[in-house]
Every structure is written in C-alpha cells, then in structure tokens.
Amino acid sequence: MAGSLVIIPTYNEIENIDAIIRAVFALKKDFHVLIVDDNSPDGTADHVVGMQKEFPDRLFLEVRHEKSGLGTAYIHGFKWAIAKKYDYIFEMDADFSHNPTDLLRLHKACESGADVAVGSRYKKGVNVVDWPLYRILLSYGASFYVKLITGMRVHDPTAGFVCYRRHVLESINLDSVRFVGYAFQIEMKFRAHLKKFKIEEVSIIFKDREKGKSKMSSSIISEAVFGVMKMKLKSIFQKNQF
C-alpha cells in the first residue's frame, strides 16, 4: 500500500466528485483516495465505481446504507485505513473548500515531526473566502470557546482538513468517539491533545463550496456548543473513556 490515504466522505456530491478525485491524483505524490459514501441518491457512488476502472489501484469506495453523520463516516474510513496500514491518513471535504494542493503541506508537516497536522483557517488571522460575516463570527467564536474550555492551543479546532499519522488513530478508542457532526473534529483533536501528541497547524485559505449544498444545520451547531463542555467534564471524571 502507498503511505498516504485521503478519506473523503460524501453525500450528494455528484457535482464535485470527479473533479476532486482527479485533483488529488494530479498531485506529485502517490496519494490514494477512499470515498465513504452514505448511499447518495444522486449517484455519487455509481460515478466513483466508474472512475475505479480508470484508477484501479488508487481509488477505493465504501458505501454505507444511510446518512449517518460526518463523524461516523470518518471513523469508518479510519478503521479501513488502519487495517490497510497507511502511514498518513487525511481528512478532506469533497467540495473544494479545501485546496487539494495543501495535502502536500499537511503531509510535510507530519513527515517533519507532527503527529497531527491541521489545515488552519485561523492560524494567521482569518483566511476564509466567500463566507458571510455571521458564519465567520460563528466559526471564529466557536474556536475561541473550544480553546477556552479544553485548554488546547489549536486556533482552528473545528477544522476538517487534517493529516493523522497512523499511530495517533491506533491509540484512540475510535468506538468511544461520540460526536457525529462538526464537533467530531473537536473531539478527535482533543483526544490527541490528551495523549500528548504534537498537533501542528498549517495555515490554509478556506473557500466556501461553489457547487452542491452545505451540510451545516442548527443541530450540528448545538452539538458543538453544548457538547464541548460535556466532553471536557467527561475527560476529567471518566478518564478511562479517553
């Protein structure tokens, strides 16, 4: 197996899936791609199956029966990657909000000593393009809140563009991860933080999706806001679960 796997969870990403896969494979590094699709009714998985004929040794697909949340999709992908012995395991969105060329920078950070490399929107100011002001304030405020509650010195704890070295994921009890929305990203970084892994942020420019529909919802936001305090308390009083 190649050393690096990019996990891309999808639900109704037919407008983006072909281009994002080709963009990753065009990089000057042998990345493999795993698509974890939640049985998209728009035919996303069927399109990936067609592309596998073109990239038989680099493109992989796992189809789940129903839409079960971002966190469980990544957990599914993490377990698959660990079983295949990939050394570097990446999270990335399908909608080009994450620039595929930044995969090289995240990989370099981990190769140079980081255990977790985070593609950060807020390491150097606010590097977000095409977001309305209220969403920037909500995201930036959430990041400040998470830092305050958890004690992590990560400027962008909700970031979903991440590289993990395999030993980090192997050390975490993935079955005990409880968050399924964007709070999942916070929980994974917090668990790595508690285990004293080196988390390094790589400044990126985040661009809002141009095609397809955002998966953001009020329930996802409330999970992040109210769940963080619960997570922190649980880490203190139920340490065995962390």
mmCIF file of C-alpha atoms in Angstrom:
data_model
loop_
_atom_site.group_PDB
_atom_site.id
_atom_site.type_symbol
_atom_site.label_atom_id
_atom_site.label_comp_id
_atom_site.label_asym_id
_atom_site.label_seq_id
_atom_site.Cartn_x
_atom_site.Cartn_y
_atom_site.Cartn_z
ATOM 1 C CA MET A 1 0.000 0.000 0.000
ATOM 2 C CA ALA A 2 1.028 3.615 -0.551
ATOM 3 C CA GLY A 3 1.874 5.617 2.534
ATOM 4 C CA SER A 4 -0.899 8.219 2.249
ATOM 5 C CA LEU A 5 -4.687 7.872 2.090
ATOM 6 C CA VAL A 6 -7.138 10.739 1.636
ATOM 7 C CA ILE A 7 -10.571 9.982 3.094
ATOM 8 C CA ILE A 8 -13.417 11.944 1.515
ATOM 9 C CA PRO A 9 -16.911 11.434 2.960
ATOM 10 C CA THR A 10 -19.730 12.139 0.515
ATOM 11 C CA TYR A 11 -23.464 12.629 0.389
ATOM 12 C CA ASN A 12 -24.887 14.025 -2.860
ATOM 13 C CA GLU A 13 -21.568 15.288 -4.232
ATOM 14 C CA ILE A 14 -22.098 14.311 -7.876
ATOM 15 C CA GLU A 15 -21.190 17.853 -8.973
ATOM 16 C CA ASN A 16 -17.784 17.727 -7.291
ATOM 17 C CA ILE A 17 -16.667 14.121 -7.020
ATOM 18 C CA ASP A 18 -15.000 13.658 -10.404
ATOM 19 C CA ALA A 19 -13.020 16.885 -10.199
ATOM 20 C CA ILE A 20 -11.862 16.433 -6.589
ATOM 21 C CA ILE A 21 -10.586 12.892 -7.204
ATOM 22 C CA ARG A 22 -8.699 13.968 -10.323
ATOM 23 C CA ALA A 23 -7.228 16.959 -8.480
ATOM 24 C CA VAL A 24 -5.785 14.685 -5.792
ATOM 25 C CA PHE A 25 -4.381 12.233 -8.301
ATOM 26 C CA ALA A 26 -2.785 15.082 -10.278
ATOM 27 C CA LEU A 27 -0.517 15.942 -7.331
ATOM 28 C CA LYS A 28 3.147 14.967 -7.480
ATOM 29 C CA LYS A 29 2.731 12.370 -4.757
ATOM 30 C CA ASP A 30 1.171 8.944 -4.752
ATOM 31 C CA PHE A 31 -1.952 9.626 -2.698
ATOM 32 C CA HIS A 32 -4.676 7.024 -2.560
ATOM 33 C CA VAL A 33 -8.312 8.091 -2.124
ATOM 34 C CA LEU A 34 -11.083 6.415 -0.147
ATOM 35 C CA ILE A 35 -14.610 7.679 -0.750
ATOM 36 C CA VAL A 36 -17.025 6.907 2.092
ATOM 37 C CA ASP A 37 -20.457 7.488 0.616
ATOM 38 C CA ASP A 38 -23.703 7.478 2.587
ATOM 39 C CA ASN A 39 -25.755 5.915 -0.206
ATOM 40 C CA SER A 40 -26.167 9.224 -2.056
ATOM 41 C CA PRO A 41 -29.396 9.277 -4.082
ATOM 42 C CA ASP A 42 -27.742 11.481 -6.733
ATOM 43 C CA GLY A 43 -25.449 8.666 -7.947
ATOM 44 C CA THR A 44 -22.169 9.810 -6.371
ATOM 45 C CA ALA A 45 -21.112 6.240 -5.555
ATOM 46 C CA ASP A 46 -22.008 4.968 -9.028
ATOM 47 C CA HIS A 47 -19.771 7.618 -10.558
ATOM 48 C CA VAL A 48 -16.893 6.585 -8.286
ATOM 49 C CA VAL A 49 -17.364 2.963 -9.362
ATOM 50 C CA GLY A 50 -16.938 4.105 -12.962
ATOM 51 C CA MET A 51 -13.768 6.008 -12.079
ATOM 52 C CA GLN A 52 -12.296 2.958 -10.351
ATOM 53 C CA LYS A 53 -11.820 1.416 -13.792
ATOM 54 C CA GLU A 54 -9.522 4.333 -14.606
ATOM 55 C CA PHE A 55 -7.727 4.293 -11.229
ATOM 56 C CA PRO A 56 -7.999 0.651 -10.100
ATOM 57 C CA ASP A 57 -5.115 0.695 -7.614
ATOM 58 C CA ARG A 58 -5.582 4.164 -6.135
ATOM 59 C CA LEU A 59 -9.321 4.794 -5.780
ATOM 60 C CA PHE A 60 -11.430 2.923 -3.235
ATOM 61 C CA LEU A 61 -15.089 3.109 -2.250
ATOM 62 C CA GLU A 62 -17.056 2.198 0.851
ATOM 63 C CA VAL A 63 -20.834 2.676 0.631
ATOM 64 C CA ARG A 64 -22.873 2.851 3.832
ATOM 65 C CA HIS A 65 -26.583 2.111 3.927
ATOM 66 C CA GLU A 66 -27.793 5.506 5.102
ATOM 67 C CA LYS A 67 -26.765 9.056 6.001
ATOM 68 C CA SER A 68 -25.205 8.614 9.432
ATOM 69 C CA GLY A 69 -23.104 11.726 10.006
ATOM 70 C CA LEU A 70 -19.664 13.027 9.213
ATOM 71 C CA GLY A 71 -18.019 11.577 12.297
ATOM 72 C CA THR A 72 -19.123 8.000 11.726
ATOM 73 C CA ALA A 73 -18.069 8.257 8.087
ATOM 74 C CA TYR A 74 -14.553 9.235 9.128
ATOM 75 C CA ILE A 75 -14.427 6.532 11.819
ATOM 76 C CA HIS A 76 -15.363 4.004 9.144
ATOM 77 C CA GLY A 77 -12.572 5.363 6.941
ATOM 78 C CA PHE A 78 -10.032 5.436 9.786
ATOM 79 C CA LYS A 79 -10.616 1.776 10.601
ATOM 80 C CA TRP A 80 -10.281 0.870 6.920
ATOM 81 C CA ALA A 81 -7.028 2.837 6.644
ATOM 82 C CA ILE A 82 -5.553 1.323 9.804
ATOM 83 C CA ALA A 83 -6.343 -2.178 8.554
ATOM 84 C CA LYS A 84 -4.552 -1.356 5.282
ATOM 85 C CA LYS A 85 -1.514 0.030 7.200
ATOM 86 C CA TYR A 86 -1.432 3.514 5.680
ATOM 87 C CA ASP A 87 1.146 5.712 7.421
ATOM 88 C CA TYR A 88 -0.548 9.086 6.805
ATOM 89 C CA ILE A 89 -4.326 9.377 6.889
ATOM 90 C CA PHE A 90 -6.051 12.564 5.722
ATOM 91 C CA GLU A 91 -9.500 14.084 6.125
ATOM 92 C CA MET A 92 -10.724 16.309 3.305
ATOM 93 C CA ASP A 93 -14.053 17.669 2.037
ATOM 94 C CA ALA A 94 -15.304 16.871 -1.446
ATOM 95 C CA ASP A 95 -16.423 20.402 -2.296
ATOM 96 C CA PHE A 96 -13.053 22.144 -2.907
ATOM 97 C CA SER A 97 -13.342 24.214 0.257
ATOM 98 C CA HIS A 98 -10.007 22.518 0.964
ATOM 99 C CA ASN A 99 -7.389 23.053 -1.738
ATOM 100 C CA PRO A 100 -6.021 19.610 -2.716
ATOM 101 C CA THR A 101 -2.516 21.050 -3.206
ATOM 102 C CA ASP A 102 -2.412 21.747 0.544
ATOM 103 C CA LEU A 103 -2.343 17.979 1.101
ATOM 104 C CA LEU A 104 1.360 18.201 0.299
ATOM 105 C CA ARG A 105 1.908 20.767 3.056
ATOM 106 C CA LEU A 106 -0.001 18.738 5.628
ATOM 107 C CA HIS A 107 1.988 15.654 4.684
ATOM 108 C CA LYS A 108 5.246 17.557 5.005
ATOM 109 C CA ALA A 109 4.303 18.773 8.493
ATOM 110 C CA CYS A 110 3.670 15.212 9.695
ATOM 111 C CA GLU A 111 6.729 13.878 7.903
ATOM 112 C CA SER A 112 8.764 16.559 9.701
ATOM 113 C CA GLY A 113 7.626 15.574 13.184
ATOM 114 C CA ALA A 114 3.988 16.494 13.794
ATOM 115 C CA ASP A 115 1.645 13.708 14.857
ATOM 116 C CA VAL A 116 -1.408 15.666 13.686
ATOM 117 C CA ALA A 117 -1.314 18.423 11.055
ATOM 118 C CA VAL A 118 -4.334 20.724 10.905
ATOM 119 C CA GLY A 119 -5.197 22.850 7.885
ATOM 120 C CA SER A 120 -5.971 26.008 9.846
ATOM 121 C CA ARG A 121 -8.198 28.897 8.773
ATOM 122 C CA TYR A 122 -7.248 30.965 11.811
ATOM 123 C CA LYS A 123 -3.533 30.468 12.450
ATOM 124 C CA LYS A 124 -2.740 33.747 10.707
ATOM 125 C CA GLY A 125 -5.810 35.935 11.067
ATOM 126 C CA VAL A 126 -8.978 34.830 9.273
ATOM 127 C CA ASN A 127 -8.331 33.093 5.949
ATOM 128 C CA VAL A 128 -11.865 32.385 4.758
ATOM 129 C CA VAL A 129 -13.227 33.294 1.312
ATOM 130 C CA ASP A 130 -16.901 33.746 0.330
ATOM 131 C CA TRP A 131 -18.404 33.207 3.790
ATOM 132 C CA PRO A 132 -20.996 35.691 5.119
ATOM 133 C CA LEU A 133 -19.855 37.661 8.155
ATOM 134 C CA TYR A 134 -22.215 35.882 10.569
ATOM 135 C CA ARG A 135 -20.735 32.494 9.657
ATOM 136 C CA ILE A 136 -17.168 33.745 10.106
ATOM 137 C CA LEU A 137 -18.070 35.159 13.516
ATOM 138 C CA LEU A 138 -19.828 31.918 14.488
ATOM 139 C CA SER A 139 -16.881 29.756 13.440
ATOM 140 C CA TYR A 140 -14.200 32.001 14.921
ATOM 141 C CA GLY A 141 -16.183 32.402 18.131
ATOM 142 C CA ALA A 142 -16.630 28.643 18.392
ATOM 143 C CA SER A 143 -12.877 28.181 18.022
ATOM 144 C CA PHE A 144 -12.197 30.629 20.851
ATOM 145 C CA TYR A 145 -14.801 28.909 23.027
ATOM 146 C CA VAL A 146 -13.267 25.477 22.389
ATOM 147 C CA LYS A 147 -9.775 26.705 23.263
ATOM 148 C CA LEU A 148 -11.117 28.233 26.477
ATOM 149 C CA ILE A 149 -12.951 25.097 27.601
ATOM 150 C CA THR A 150 -10.489 22.407 26.515
ATOM 151 C CA GLY A 151 -7.146 24.142 27.065
ATOM 152 C CA MET A 152 -5.990 23.157 23.576
ATOM 153 C CA ARG A 153 -3.784 25.738 21.902
ATOM 154 C CA VAL A 154 -5.253 24.994 18.480
ATOM 155 C CA HIS A 155 -6.517 28.068 16.629
ATOM 156 C CA ASP A 156 -8.914 26.082 14.421
ATOM 157 C CA PRO A 157 -10.186 23.095 16.442
ATOM 158 C CA THR A 158 -13.239 22.602 14.193
ATOM 159 C CA ALA A 159 -11.089 22.280 11.049
ATOM 160 C CA GLY A 160 -11.912 19.311 8.848
ATOM 161 C CA PHE A 161 -8.709 19.305 6.781
ATOM 162 C CA VAL A 162 -6.335 17.134 8.791
ATOM 163 C CA CYS A 163 -3.479 14.642 8.490
ATOM 164 C CA TYR A 164 -3.033 11.993 11.161
ATOM 165 C CA ARG A 165 -0.083 9.685 11.497
ATOM 166 C CA ARG A 166 -1.425 6.163 11.837
ATOM 167 C CA HIS A 167 -0.171 5.627 15.395
ATOM 168 C CA VAL A 168 -2.380 8.510 16.594
ATOM 169 C CA LEU A 169 -5.547 6.867 15.321
ATOM 170 C CA GLU A 170 -4.407 3.464 16.573
ATOM 171 C CA SER A 171 -4.034 4.918 20.081
ATOM 172 C CA ILE A 172 -7.571 6.342 20.177
ATOM 173 C CA ASN A 173 -10.560 4.158 21.038
ATOM 174 C CA LEU A 174 -12.489 5.027 17.888
ATOM 175 C CA ASP A 175 -15.582 3.191 19.098
ATOM 176 C CA SER A 176 -15.833 5.583 22.069
ATOM 177 C CA VAL A 177 -15.918 8.730 19.892
ATOM 178 C CA ARG A 178 -19.412 10.113 20.349
ATOM 179 C CA PHE A 179 -19.801 13.257 18.248
ATOM 180 C CA VAL A 180 -21.049 12.844 14.692
ATOM 181 C CA GLY A 181 -21.223 16.417 13.327
ATOM 182 C CA TYR A 182 -18.552 19.106 13.211
ATOM 183 C CA ALA A 183 -17.929 18.555 16.931
ATOM 184 C CA PHE A 184 -16.349 15.286 15.849
ATOM 185 C CA GLN A 185 -13.393 17.336 14.619
ATOM 186 C CA ILE A 186 -13.044 18.926 18.054
ATOM 187 C CA GLU A 187 -13.251 15.588 19.845
ATOM 188 C CA MET A 188 -10.566 13.956 17.690
ATOM 189 C CA LYS A 189 -8.126 16.808 18.280
ATOM 190 C CA PHE A 190 -8.958 16.842 21.997
ATOM 191 C CA ARG A 191 -8.284 13.126 22.319
ATOM 192 C CA ALA A 192 -4.934 13.568 20.537
ATOM 193 C CA HIS A 193 -4.179 16.532 22.811
ATOM 194 C CA LEU A 194 -4.889 14.492 25.962
ATOM 195 C CA LYS A 195 -2.472 11.826 24.738
ATOM 196 C CA LYS A 196 0.241 14.482 24.350
ATOM 197 C CA PHE A 197 0.577 14.114 20.595
ATOM 198 C CA LYS A 198 2.177 17.006 18.756
ATOM 199 C CA ILE A 199 -0.504 18.987 16.904
ATOM 200 C CA GLU A 200 0.787 21.459 14.334
ATOM 201 C CA GLU A 201 -1.314 23.944 12.368
ATOM 202 C CA VAL A 202 -0.625 24.699 8.713
ATOM 203 C CA SER A 203 -2.178 27.964 7.543
ATOM 204 C CA ILE A 204 -4.555 27.492 4.608
ATOM 205 C CA ILE A 205 -7.111 29.557 2.710
ATOM 206 C CA PHE A 206 -10.594 28.094 3.110
ATOM 207 C CA LYS A 207 -13.041 28.702 0.271
ATOM 208 C CA ASP A 208 -16.771 28.115 0.524
ATOM 209 C CA ARG A 209 -18.227 25.475 -1.776
ATOM 210 C CA GLU A 210 -19.271 26.596 -5.249
ATOM 211 C CA LYS A 211 -21.360 23.547 -6.155
ATOM 212 C CA GLY A 212 -23.726 21.413 -4.146
ATOM 213 C CA LYS A 213 -25.473 22.095 -0.852
ATOM 214 C CA SER A 214 -23.882 22.759 2.547
ATOM 215 C CA LYS A 215 -24.472 20.099 5.234
ATOM 216 C CA MET A 216 -24.451 22.671 8.086
ATOM 217 C CA SER A 217 -27.515 22.647 10.349
ATOM 218 C CA SER A 218 -28.646 24.018 13.717
ATOM 219 C CA SER A 219 -28.350 20.568 15.333
ATOM 220 C CA ILE A 220 -24.714 20.354 14.239
ATOM 221 C CA ILE A 221 -24.009 23.768 15.747
ATOM 222 C CA SER A 222 -25.736 22.942 19.045
ATOM 223 C CA GLU A 223 -23.791 19.684 19.287
ATOM 224 C CA ALA A 224 -20.563 21.638 19.008
ATOM 225 C CA VAL A 225 -21.572 24.341 21.511
ATOM 226 C CA PHE A 226 -23.143 22.206 24.239
ATOM 227 C CA GLY A 227 -21.164 19.052 23.642
ATOM 228 C CA VAL A 228 -17.727 20.574 24.261
ATOM 229 C CA MET A 229 -18.383 21.266 27.929
ATOM 230 C CA LYS A 230 -19.791 17.770 28.397
ATOM 231 C CA MET A 231 -16.731 16.320 26.652
ATOM 232 C CA LYS A 232 -14.358 18.270 28.913
ATOM 233 C CA LEU A 233 -16.148 17.124 32.080
ATOM 234 C CA LYS A 234 -16.197 13.550 30.842
ATOM 235 C CA SER A 235 -12.443 13.671 30.240
ATOM 236 C CA ILE A 236 -11.985 14.655 33.896
ATOM 237 C CA PHE A 237 -14.433 12.307 35.609
ATOM 238 C CA GLN A 238 -14.371 9.390 33.142
ATOM 239 C CA LYS A 239 -10.728 9.328 32.095
ATOM 240 C CA ASN A 240 -10.880 5.647 31.155
ATOM 241 C CA GLN A 241 -13.038 6.563 28.163
ATOM 242 C CA PHE A 242 -10.363 8.929 26.865
#
